[in-house]
mmCIF file of C-alpha atoms and ligand atoms in Angstrom:
data_model
loop_
_atom_site.group_PDB
_atom_site.id
_atom_site.type_symbol
_atom_site.label_atom_id
_atom_site.label_comp_id
_atom_site.label_asym_id
_atom_site.label_seq_id
_atom_site.Cartn_x
_atom_site.Cartn_y
_atom_site.Cartn_z
ATOM 1 C CA UNK A 1098 6.904 -13.712 -28.828
ATOM 2 C CA UNK A 1099 8.232 -11.183 -31.306
ATOM 3 C CA UNK A 1100 11.996 -9.897 -31.217
ATOM 4 C CA UNK A 1101 10.407 -6.046 -30.353
ATOM 5 C CA UNK A 1102 7.945 -7.210 -27.487
ATOM 6 C CA UNK A 1103 8.853 -5.469 -23.968
ATOM 7 C CA UNK A 1104 9.463 -8.162 -21.793
ATOM 8 C CA UNK A 1105 10.068 -7.365 -17.784
ATOM 9 C CA UNK A 1106 10.646 -9.041 -15.121
ATOM 10 C CA UNK A 1107 10.052 -6.741 -11.786
ATOM 11 C CA UNK A 1108 10.573 -7.209 -8.639
ATOM 12 C CA UNK A 1109 9.730 -6.339 -4.625
ATOM 13 C CA UNK A 1110 11.306 -6.541 -1.251
ATOM 14 C CA UNK A 1111 10.379 -3.185 0.258
ATOM 15 C CA UNK A 1112 8.899 -4.572 3.365
ATOM 16 C CA UNK A 1113 7.307 -8.070 4.086
ATOM 17 C CA UNK A 1114 6.466 -9.384 0.809
ATOM 18 C CA UNK A 1115 8.923 -11.252 -1.341
ATOM 19 C CA UNK A 1116 7.668 -9.996 -4.631
ATOM 20 C CA UNK A 1117 7.775 -11.515 -8.702
ATOM 21 C CA UNK A 1118 6.081 -10.433 -11.664
ATOM 22 C CA UNK A 1119 6.536 -10.896 -15.579
ATOM 23 C CA UNK A 1120 5.805 -7.825 -17.812
ATOM 24 C CA UNK A 1121 5.074 -8.076 -21.528
ATOM 25 C CA UNK A 1122 3.970 -5.498 -23.890
ATOM 26 C CA UNK A 1123 2.187 -3.265 -20.656
ATOM 27 C CA UNK A 1124 -0.111 -6.850 -20.212
ATOM 28 C CA UNK A 1125 1.043 -8.484 -16.402
ATOM 29 C CA UNK A 1126 1.742 -11.957 -17.050
ATOM 30 C CA UNK A 1127 1.539 -12.788 -13.064
ATOM 31 C CA UNK A 1128 2.404 -11.803 -9.962
ATOM 32 C CA UNK A 1129 3.767 -14.371 -7.230
ATOM 33 C CA UNK A 1130 4.062 -13.704 -4.044
ATOM 34 C CA UNK A 1131 5.684 -14.610 -0.775
ATOM 35 C CA UNK A 1132 4.188 -13.769 2.249
ATOM 36 C CA UNK A 1133 6.992 -13.439 5.149
ATOM 37 C CA UNK A 1134 4.312 -15.164 8.653
ATOM 38 C CA UNK A 1135 8.048 -14.697 10.233
ATOM 39 C CA UNK A 1136 6.607 -11.712 11.744
ATOM 40 C CA UNK A 1137 3.480 -12.444 13.322
ATOM 41 C CA UNK A 1138 4.063 -13.169 16.862
ATOM 42 C CA UNK A 1139 6.270 -9.993 16.993
ATOM 43 C CA UNK A 1140 3.259 -8.016 17.058
ATOM 44 C CA UNK A 1141 5.469 -5.951 13.688
ATOM 45 C CA UNK A 1142 7.942 -6.318 11.039
ATOM 46 C CA UNK A 1143 11.245 -7.307 12.445
ATOM 47 C CA UNK A 1144 14.129 -6.037 9.992
ATOM 48 C CA UNK A 1145 16.233 -8.691 10.186
ATOM 49 C CA UNK A 1146 14.331 -10.929 9.485
ATOM 50 C CA UNK A 1147 12.873 -9.374 6.923
ATOM 51 C CA UNK A 1148 16.178 -9.250 5.112
ATOM 52 C CA UNK A 1149 16.161 -12.870 6.040
ATOM 53 C CA UNK A 1150 12.802 -13.983 4.662
ATOM 54 C CA UNK A 1151 13.967 -12.253 1.320
ATOM 55 C CA UNK A 1152 17.076 -13.638 0.411
ATOM 56 C CA UNK A 1153 15.116 -17.116 1.250
ATOM 57 C CA UNK A 1154 12.484 -16.882 -1.039
ATOM 58 C CA UNK A 1155 13.971 -14.144 -3.459
ATOM 59 C CA UNK A 1156 15.005 -17.321 -6.252
ATOM 60 C CA UNK A 1157 12.303 -19.259 -6.301
ATOM 61 C CA UNK A 1158 9.568 -16.426 -6.554
ATOM 62 C CA UNK A 1159 11.846 -14.940 -9.543
ATOM 63 C CA UNK A 1160 12.202 -18.613 -11.152
ATOM 64 C CA UNK A 1161 8.590 -19.376 -10.795
ATOM 65 C CA UNK A 1162 7.882 -16.220 -12.796
ATOM 66 C CA UNK A 1163 9.699 -16.640 -15.330
ATOM 67 C CA UNK A 1164 8.794 -20.534 -15.538
ATOM 68 C CA UNK A 1165 4.927 -19.801 -14.788
ATOM 69 C CA UNK A 1166 5.848 -17.038 -18.359
ATOM 70 C CA UNK A 1167 6.999 -19.278 -20.391
ATOM 71 C CA UNK A 1168 9.446 -16.839 -21.617
ATOM 72 C CA UNK A 1169 13.710 -17.032 -20.891
ATOM 73 C CA UNK A 1170 15.995 -15.968 -19.291
ATOM 74 C CA UNK A 1171 17.443 -14.266 -21.879
ATOM 75 C CA UNK A 1172 14.555 -12.582 -23.466
ATOM 76 C CA UNK A 1173 13.867 -9.944 -20.637
ATOM 77 C CA UNK A 1174 14.562 -6.907 -22.471
ATOM 78 C CA UNK A 1175 15.174 -5.061 -19.119
ATOM 79 C CA UNK A 1176 14.917 -5.934 -15.224
ATOM 80 C CA UNK A 1177 13.225 -3.839 -12.833
ATOM 81 C CA UNK A 1178 12.931 -3.370 -8.500
ATOM 82 C CA UNK A 1179 12.015 -0.726 -6.501
ATOM 83 C CA UNK A 1180 14.682 1.072 -5.140
ATOM 84 C CA UNK A 1181 12.786 2.825 -1.781
ATOM 85 C CA UNK A 1182 11.235 4.216 0.170
ATOM 86 C CA UNK A 1183 11.316 0.895 2.732
ATOM 87 C CA UNK A 1184 13.492 -1.316 4.837
ATOM 88 C CA UNK A 1185 17.322 -0.552 3.859
ATOM 89 C CA UNK A 1186 18.091 -4.415 4.438
ATOM 90 C CA UNK A 1187 14.822 -6.144 2.750
ATOM 91 C CA UNK A 1188 16.125 -3.593 -0.728
ATOM 92 C CA UNK A 1189 19.393 -4.968 -0.159
ATOM 93 C CA UNK A 1190 18.054 -8.067 -1.141
ATOM 94 C CA UNK A 1191 16.223 -7.084 -4.099
ATOM 95 C CA UNK A 1192 18.467 -4.578 -5.005
ATOM 96 C CA UNK A 1193 21.188 -6.852 -5.587
ATOM 97 C CA UNK A 1194 19.927 -9.213 -7.004
ATOM 98 C CA UNK A 1195 18.244 -7.091 -9.569
ATOM 99 C CA UNK A 1196 21.566 -6.021 -10.099
ATOM 100 C CA UNK A 1197 23.276 -8.725 -10.204
ATOM 101 C CA UNK A 1198 21.266 -10.343 -12.737
ATOM 102 C CA UNK A 1199 20.750 -7.312 -15.324
ATOM 103 C CA UNK A 1200 24.701 -7.185 -15.338
ATOM 104 C CA UNK A 1201 24.273 -11.337 -16.067
ATOM 105 C CA UNK A 1202 22.000 -11.023 -18.915
ATOM 106 C CA UNK A 1203 23.582 -7.151 -20.482
ATOM 107 C CA UNK A 1204 20.504 -5.943 -20.012
ATOM 108 C CA UNK A 1205 19.349 -2.485 -18.627
ATOM 109 C CA UNK A 1206 18.441 -2.090 -14.889
ATOM 110 C CA UNK A 1207 15.056 -0.054 -14.450
ATOM 111 C CA UNK A 1208 14.382 1.302 -10.538
ATOM 112 C CA UNK A 1209 10.638 2.037 -8.976
ATOM 113 C CA UNK A 1210 10.178 3.584 -6.025
ATOM 114 C CA UNK A 1211 7.153 2.253 -4.552
ATOM 115 C CA UNK A 1212 4.732 4.438 -3.843
ATOM 116 C CA UNK A 1213 4.664 5.706 -7.251
ATOM 117 C CA UNK A 1214 3.846 1.865 -8.164
ATOM 118 C CA UNK A 1215 1.013 1.493 -5.448
ATOM 119 C CA UNK A 1216 -0.488 4.438 -7.964
ATOM 120 C CA UNK A 1217 0.922 2.223 -11.095
ATOM 121 C CA UNK A 1218 -1.057 -0.494 -10.220
ATOM 122 C CA UNK A 1219 -4.663 1.142 -11.362
ATOM 123 C CA UNK A 1220 -3.471 0.510 -14.972
ATOM 124 C CA UNK A 1221 -2.703 -3.285 -14.454
ATOM 125 C CA UNK A 1222 -6.723 -4.228 -15.428
ATOM 126 C CA UNK A 1223 -9.466 -2.354 -16.898
ATOM 127 C CA UNK A 1224 -11.216 0.159 -16.675
ATOM 128 C CA UNK A 1225 -7.474 2.506 -16.083
ATOM 129 C CA UNK A 1226 -8.386 6.028 -15.555
ATOM 130 C CA UNK A 1227 -8.410 9.305 -17.292
ATOM 131 C CA UNK A 1228 -5.982 11.372 -16.198
ATOM 132 C CA UNK A 1229 -5.484 13.848 -13.660
ATOM 133 C CA UNK A 1230 -6.707 11.534 -11.161
ATOM 134 C CA UNK A 1231 -6.268 11.930 -6.998
ATOM 135 C CA UNK A 1232 -5.243 8.827 -5.562
ATOM 136 C CA UNK A 1233 -5.217 7.984 -1.811
ATOM 137 C CA UNK A 1234 -2.587 5.463 -1.460
ATOM 138 C CA UNK A 1235 -2.870 4.144 1.739
ATOM 139 C CA UNK A 1236 -0.562 1.562 3.137
ATOM 140 C CA UNK A 1237 0.959 0.549 6.656
ATOM 141 C CA UNK A 1238 3.990 2.877 6.180
ATOM 142 C CA UNK A 1239 2.162 5.457 4.129
ATOM 143 C CA UNK A 1240 -1.148 7.721 3.646
ATOM 144 C CA UNK A 1241 -1.076 9.995 0.810
ATOM 145 C CA UNK A 1242 -3.197 11.819 -1.608
ATOM 146 C CA UNK A 1243 -1.384 12.074 -4.652
ATOM 147 C CA UNK A 1244 -2.750 14.943 -7.452
ATOM 148 C CA UNK A 1245 -1.270 11.978 -10.330
ATOM 149 C CA UNK A 1246 -1.265 14.229 -13.978
ATOM 150 C CA UNK A 1247 0.298 11.299 -16.161
ATOM 151 C CA UNK A 1248 2.042 7.829 -15.572
ATOM 152 C CA UNK A 1249 5.214 9.331 -14.497
ATOM 153 C CA UNK A 1250 3.881 12.692 -13.833
ATOM 154 C CA UNK A 1251 2.110 12.843 -9.933
ATOM 155 C CA UNK A 1252 2.985 14.713 -7.469
ATOM 156 C CA UNK A 1253 1.320 14.703 -3.290
ATOM 157 C CA UNK A 1254 -0.943 16.992 -2.287
ATOM 158 C CA UNK A 1255 -1.253 16.323 1.151
ATOM 159 C CA UNK A 1256 -0.155 13.164 3.361
ATOM 160 C CA UNK A 1257 0.627 12.074 7.417
ATOM 161 C CA UNK A 1258 2.508 13.548 9.225
ATOM 162 C CA UNK A 1259 3.129 11.148 11.768
ATOM 163 C CA UNK A 1260 1.707 7.393 11.740
ATOM 164 C CA UNK A 1261 0.075 6.581 8.791
ATOM 165 C CA UNK A 1262 -3.224 4.942 8.427
ATOM 166 C CA UNK A 1263 -2.240 1.223 8.371
ATOM 167 C CA UNK A 1264 -0.395 1.507 11.602
ATOM 168 C CA UNK A 1265 -3.250 3.256 13.503
ATOM 169 C CA UNK A 1266 -5.583 0.585 12.423
ATOM 170 C CA UNK A 1267 -2.885 -2.379 13.435
ATOM 171 C CA UNK A 1268 -1.570 -0.137 16.639
ATOM 172 C CA UNK A 1269 -4.965 -0.343 17.695
ATOM 173 C CA UNK A 1270 -5.836 -3.783 17.429
ATOM 174 C CA UNK A 1271 -2.812 -4.385 19.946
ATOM 175 C CA UNK A 1272 -4.264 -2.604 22.269
ATOM 176 C CA UNK A 1273 -7.622 -4.810 21.726
ATOM 177 C CA UNK A 1274 -5.463 -7.695 22.113
ATOM 178 C CA UNK A 1275 -5.387 -8.716 18.766
ATOM 179 C CA UNK A 1276 -2.229 -10.344 16.315
ATOM 180 C CA UNK A 1277 -0.377 -8.741 14.114
ATOM 181 C CA UNK A 1278 -1.411 -7.541 10.973
ATOM 182 C CA UNK A 1279 -4.432 -5.947 12.969
ATOM 183 C CA UNK A 1280 -6.166 -4.242 10.552
ATOM 184 C CA UNK A 1281 -7.692 -7.139 8.143
ATOM 185 C CA UNK A 1282 -9.471 -8.331 11.903
ATOM 186 C CA UNK A 1283 -10.840 -4.738 13.081
ATOM 187 C CA UNK A 1284 -12.746 -4.424 9.501
ATOM 188 C CA UNK A 1285 -13.684 -7.789 10.545
ATOM 189 C CA UNK A 1286 -15.569 -7.484 13.961
ATOM 190 C CA UNK A 1287 -16.021 -3.434 12.951
ATOM 191 C CA UNK A 1288 -18.476 -5.040 10.568
ATOM 192 C CA UNK A 1289 -20.899 -6.141 13.595
ATOM 193 C CA UNK A 1290 -20.799 -3.704 15.259
ATOM 194 C CA UNK A 1291 -22.307 -0.289 16.345
ATOM 195 C CA UNK A 1292 -19.793 2.672 14.536
ATOM 196 C CA UNK A 1293 -20.779 5.013 17.463
ATOM 197 C CA UNK A 1294 -20.604 3.843 19.851
ATOM 198 C CA UNK A 1295 -17.723 4.705 22.000
ATOM 199 C CA UNK A 1296 -16.461 8.604 20.153
ATOM 200 C CA UNK A 1297 -12.656 8.802 19.187
ATOM 201 C CA UNK A 1298 -11.051 11.558 18.497
ATOM 202 C CA UNK A 1299 -10.898 12.547 14.338
ATOM 203 C CA UNK A 1300 -8.126 14.961 14.119
ATOM 204 C CA UNK A 1301 -8.035 17.970 11.518
ATOM 205 C CA UNK A 1302 -4.681 18.808 10.843
ATOM 206 C CA UNK A 1303 -4.163 22.202 8.608
ATOM 207 C CA UNK A 1304 -4.339 21.580 4.468
ATOM 208 C CA UNK A 1305 -4.451 18.817 2.538
ATOM 209 C CA UNK A 1306 -2.365 16.979 5.530
ATOM 210 C CA UNK A 1307 -3.657 13.688 7.810
ATOM 211 C CA UNK A 1308 -2.058 12.878 11.801
ATOM 212 C CA UNK A 1309 -2.541 9.107 13.417
ATOM 213 C CA UNK A 1310 -1.461 9.743 16.454
ATOM 214 C CA UNK A 1311 -4.321 11.173 18.389
ATOM 215 C CA UNK A 1312 -6.528 8.279 18.401
ATOM 216 C CA UNK A 1313 -3.837 5.379 19.574
ATOM 217 C CA UNK A 1314 -2.963 7.145 22.739
ATOM 218 C CA UNK A 1315 -6.536 8.078 23.198
ATOM 219 C CA UNK A 1316 -7.724 4.435 23.086
ATOM 220 C CA UNK A 1317 -4.739 3.253 25.213
ATOM 221 C CA UNK A 1318 -6.768 6.472 27.959
ATOM 222 C CA UNK A 1319 -10.464 5.198 27.033
ATOM 223 C CA UNK A 1320 -9.097 1.735 27.486
ATOM 224 C CA UNK A 1321 -7.513 1.865 31.037
ATOM 225 C CA UNK A 1322 -10.209 3.446 32.186
ATOM 226 C CA UNK A 1323 -11.927 1.153 31.076
ATOM 227 C CA UNK A 1324 -10.579 -1.781 32.613
ATOM 228 C CA UNK A 1325 -10.148 -0.144 35.604
ATOM 229 C CA UNK A 1326 -14.572 -1.070 36.533
ATOM 230 C CA UNK A 1327 -14.802 -3.706 34.182
ATOM 231 C CA UNK A 1328 -11.674 -6.558 33.137
ATOM 232 C CA UNK A 1329 -13.935 -7.747 30.426
ATOM 233 C CA UNK A 1330 -14.774 -4.302 28.375
ATOM 234 C CA UNK A 1331 -12.968 -5.613 25.225
ATOM 235 C CA UNK A 1332 -13.931 -8.356 25.462
ATOM 236 C CA UNK A 1333 -17.624 -7.445 25.761
ATOM 237 C CA UNK A 1334 -17.820 -4.830 23.879
ATOM 238 C CA UNK A 1335 -14.764 -6.242 20.805
ATOM 239 C CA UNK A 1336 -17.534 -5.217 17.807
ATOM 240 C CA UNK A 1337 -18.510 -1.001 18.942
ATOM 241 C CA UNK A 1338 -14.159 -0.553 19.524
ATOM 242 C CA UNK A 1339 -13.595 -2.111 16.126
ATOM 243 C CA UNK A 1340 -16.539 -0.356 14.712
ATOM 244 C CA UNK A 1341 -16.032 2.813 16.014
ATOM 245 C CA UNK A 1342 -12.494 3.114 15.680
ATOM 246 C CA UNK A 1343 -12.972 2.436 12.295
ATOM 247 C CA UNK A 1344 -15.821 4.937 11.673
ATOM 248 C CA UNK A 1345 -13.155 7.022 13.520
ATOM 249 C CA UNK A 1346 -9.706 6.673 10.927
ATOM 250 C CA UNK A 1347 -12.495 6.378 7.603
ATOM 251 C CA UNK A 1348 -13.688 9.805 8.361
ATOM 252 C CA UNK A 1349 -10.340 11.350 8.715
ATOM 253 C CA UNK A 1350 -9.406 9.991 5.501
ATOM 254 C CA UNK A 1351 -12.603 11.082 3.312
ATOM 255 C CA UNK A 1352 -13.022 14.164 5.010
ATOM 256 C CA UNK A 1353 -9.617 14.923 3.458
ATOM 257 C CA UNK A 1354 -9.933 13.287 -0.059
ATOM 258 C CA UNK A 1355 -13.277 15.257 -0.430
ATOM 259 C CA UNK A 1356 -10.809 18.386 -0.117
ATOM 260 C CA UNK A 1357 -8.654 16.881 -2.661
ATOM 261 C CA UNK A 1358 -11.665 16.504 -4.919
ATOM 262 C CA UNK A 1359 -12.806 19.970 -4.197
ATOM 263 C CA UNK A 1360 -8.782 22.167 -4.087
ATOM 264 C CA UNK A 1361 -8.446 20.329 -7.985
ATOM 265 C CA UNK A 1362 -11.617 19.891 -9.365
ATOM 266 C CA UNK A 1363 -10.891 16.581 -10.163
ATOM 267 C CA UNK A 1364 -13.783 14.825 -9.574
ATOM 268 C CA UNK A 1365 -11.742 10.599 -10.840
ATOM 269 C CA UNK A 1366 -10.597 9.584 -7.652
ATOM 270 C CA UNK A 1367 -8.531 6.104 -7.232
ATOM 271 C CA UNK A 1368 -7.317 4.734 -3.858
ATOM 272 C CA UNK A 1369 -4.184 2.276 -3.352
ATOM 273 C CA UNK A 1370 -1.982 0.636 -0.700
ATOM 274 C CA UNK A 1371 -3.411 -2.698 1.617
ATOM 275 C CA UNK A 1372 -5.998 -0.428 3.671
ATOM 276 C CA UNK A 1373 -8.149 0.224 0.463
ATOM 277 C CA UNK A 1374 -9.347 -3.221 1.482
ATOM 278 C CA UNK A 1375 -11.084 -2.484 4.494
ATOM 279 C CA UNK A 1376 -14.539 -3.313 3.497
ATOM 280 C CA UNK A 1377 -15.995 -0.199 5.201
ATOM 281 C CA UNK A 1378 -13.628 2.407 3.531
ATOM 282 C CA UNK A 1379 -14.298 0.760 0.368
ATOM 283 C CA UNK A 1380 -18.777 1.010 1.033
ATOM 284 C CA UNK A 1381 -17.771 4.534 2.151
ATOM 285 C CA UNK A 1382 -16.372 5.717 -0.691
ATOM 286 C CA UNK A 1383 -19.294 4.228 -2.940
ATOM 287 C CA UNK A 1384 -21.615 6.249 -1.115
ATOM 288 C CA UNK A 1385 -19.594 9.049 -2.294
ATOM 289 C CA UNK A 1386 -18.353 8.267 -5.460
ATOM 290 C CA UNK A 1387 -22.677 8.101 -6.171
ATOM 291 C CA UNK A 1388 -23.638 11.162 -3.881
ATOM 292 C CA UNK A 1389 -20.560 13.682 -5.757
ATOM 293 C CA UNK A 1390 -20.602 11.839 -9.418
ATOM 294 C CA UNK A 1391 -16.993 10.785 -8.798
ATOM 295 C CA UNK A 1392 -15.031 8.021 -11.296
ATOM 296 C CA UNK A 1393 -13.818 5.617 -8.802
ATOM 297 C CA UNK A 1394 -11.050 2.879 -8.995
ATOM 298 C CA UNK A 1395 -10.483 -0.091 -6.497
ATOM 299 C CA UNK A 1396 -7.550 -2.189 -8.003
ATOM 300 C CA UNK A 1397 -7.754 -6.070 -7.223
ATOM 301 C CA UNK A 1398 -6.780 -6.959 -4.316
ATOM 302 C CA UNK A 1399 -4.133 -8.501 -5.170
ATOM 303 C CA UNK A 1400 -2.270 -5.344 -6.266
ATOM 304 C CA UNK A 1401 -3.839 -3.178 -3.565
ATOM 305 C CA UNK A 1402 -1.449 -5.434 -1.020
ATOM 306 C CA UNK A 1403 2.577 -5.054 -1.858
ATOM 307 C CA UNK A 1404 2.972 -7.429 -4.689
ATOM 308 C CA UNK A 1405 5.836 -7.177 -7.669
ATOM 309 C CA UNK A 1406 2.859 -7.058 -10.811
ATOM 310 C CA UNK A 1407 3.048 -3.277 -9.551
ATOM 311 C CA UNK A 1408 6.924 -2.163 -9.659
ATOM 312 C CA UNK A 1409 6.522 -4.097 -13.855
ATOM 313 C CA UNK A 1410 3.613 -1.358 -14.326
ATOM 314 C CA UNK A 1411 5.811 0.985 -12.927
ATOM 315 C CA UNK A 1412 9.035 -0.421 -15.241
ATOM 316 C CA UNK A 1413 6.655 0.012 -18.319
ATOM 317 C CA UNK A 1414 5.650 3.513 -18.095
ATOM 318 C CA UNK A 1415 9.666 3.625 -17.665
ATOM 319 C CA UNK A 1416 11.035 1.948 -20.178
ATOM 320 C CA UNK A 1417 8.623 3.303 -22.888
ATOM 321 C CA UNK A 1418 10.069 6.682 -21.774
ATOM 322 C CA UNK A 1419 13.968 5.012 -21.507
ATOM 323 C CA UNK A 1420 14.491 5.854 -17.758
ATOM 324 C CA UNK A 1421 16.546 3.478 -16.232
ATOM 325 C CA UNK A 1422 19.096 3.022 -13.531
ATOM 326 C CA UNK A 1423 22.968 2.237 -13.781
ATOM 327 C CA UNK A 1424 24.495 -0.302 -12.146
ATOM 328 C CA UNK A 1425 26.045 2.167 -9.363
ATOM 329 C CA UNK A 1426 22.217 2.563 -8.344
ATOM 330 C CA UNK A 1427 21.620 2.229 -4.088
ATOM 331 C CA UNK A 1428 18.658 1.079 -2.280
ATOM 332 C CA UNK A 1429 16.497 4.791 -0.459
ATOM 333 C CA UNK A 1430 14.842 4.240 2.952
ATOM 334 C CA UNK A 1431 13.553 6.894 2.421
ATOM 335 C CA UNK A 1432 12.712 8.345 -1.208
ATOM 336 C CA UNK A 1433 9.732 10.696 -2.092
ATOM 337 C CA UNK A 1434 7.674 10.680 -5.231
HETATM 338 O O1 LIG B 2436 0.430 -1.799 1.646
HETATM 339 P P1 LIG B 2436 -0.194 -2.766 2.600
HETATM 340 O O2 LIG B 2436 0.337 -4.391 1.946
HETATM 341 O O3 LIG B 2436 2.107 -2.842 2.616
HETATM 342 C C1 LIG B 2436 2.555 -1.758 2.697
HETATM 343 O O4 LIG B 2436 3.749 -1.370 2.328
HETATM 344 O O5 LIG B 2436 3.056 -1.565 4.036
HETATM 345 O O6 LIG B 2436 -0.427 -2.371 3.623
HETATM 346 C C2 LIG B 2436 -0.480 -3.263 5.111
HETATM 347 C C3 LIG B 2436 -1.893 -2.249 5.517
HETATM 348 C C4 LIG B 2436 -0.953 -2.697 7.635
HETATM 349 O O7 LIG B 2436 -0.867 -1.994 8.052
HETATM 350 C C5 LIG B 2436 -2.419 -3.772 7.124
HETATM 351 O O8 LIG B 2436 -3.262 -4.245 8.583
HETATM 352 C C6 LIG B 2436 -3.697 -2.846 6.474
HETATM 353 O O9 LIG B 2436 -2.972 -2.719 5.154
HETATM 354 N N1 LIG B 2436 -4.175 -3.409 5.902
HETATM 355 C C7 LIG B 2436 -5.970 -3.619 6.580
HETATM 356 C C8 LIG B 2436 -6.318 -4.344 6.108
HETATM 357 N N2 LIG B 2436 -6.104 -4.803 5.440
HETATM 358 C C9 LIG B 2436 -4.825 -4.977 5.484
HETATM 359 N N3 LIG B 2436 -6.800 -2.878 7.240
HETATM 360 C C10 LIG B 2436 -7.643 -2.208 7.596
HETATM 361 N N4 LIG B 2436 -8.587 -3.943 7.069
HETATM 362 C C11 LIG B 2436 -8.686 -4.316 6.250
HETATM 363 N N5 LIG B 2436 -9.602 -4.811 5.778
HETATM 364 ZN ZN1 LIG B 2437 3.290 -0.929 0.217
#
């Protein structure tokens, strides 16, 4: 490594993954992730337990990222961290560590917006999208349609007005008696079910906005009625229920995505966030891309869910334009693009 190399250590701690990554001259060398299993038995992320687990996992994860990169910490050019959005206690662990480490080494700090980083995950590996492109960011906390004009210039053109789509997957899965997080399990059972077996609502919001809270209520009342007549209704119909719920959720996502492509005349389409792992969504997008002549970009799974590799990628772009952060920075639970 030469003295002019740009080597950045990035930290992600916004929700329930503790992660560290090293990027050198724009190439992500590693992406170490410690997943917190402590939340499983509670059916959702417990903020206080998440903060404590970050506290325990952060230093080992950082040490592994540095040692497996072959770099010494003295050769780092900057420390990057997720400033928000996310859980306040979780963010605080990462922000405090990043500040102390950067101060100790006498190097700059770079704050990263977690949602911007999900989009920039597309620049970690080939093929990288040209600008402009439209990114559908779908996670447990967010559902956004983003018009991406350049690495650091993006505009939210549509978003959910209530629940995120990942939340809708997880909450309906819970109604079916599935453990947290239920999204991947709905995906698994849906593969063997009939998506048109049951009709769940496809909520249409104005413009490019989404709403995912209605489906949760619809599934709740539908199950209550069915279970009255047949207590085994869920287990007898699990595959069809999962396929039908997933059908509605995917339809809601793709209707607005198609509308955004038309409205902005941009045929480069990308997806990001944990829900982009969904096999039904992926295959539906491939069909649409073929039919409509879109260029479609889906990052590797490890860069779809929360990870520090994407924080490192965003930090690299910010380093190039000298966008550094002062030591009095505080985390932001809510932070828009
Ligand atoms: O991006 P992510 O890892 O964390 C957040 O920032 O929220 O996304 C997690 C979300 C969860 O709601 C999880 O159920 C969902 O992504 N998810 C899936 C699948 N894999 C993860 N949802 C549907 N199908 C999947 N295969
Ligand atoms: Zn995320």
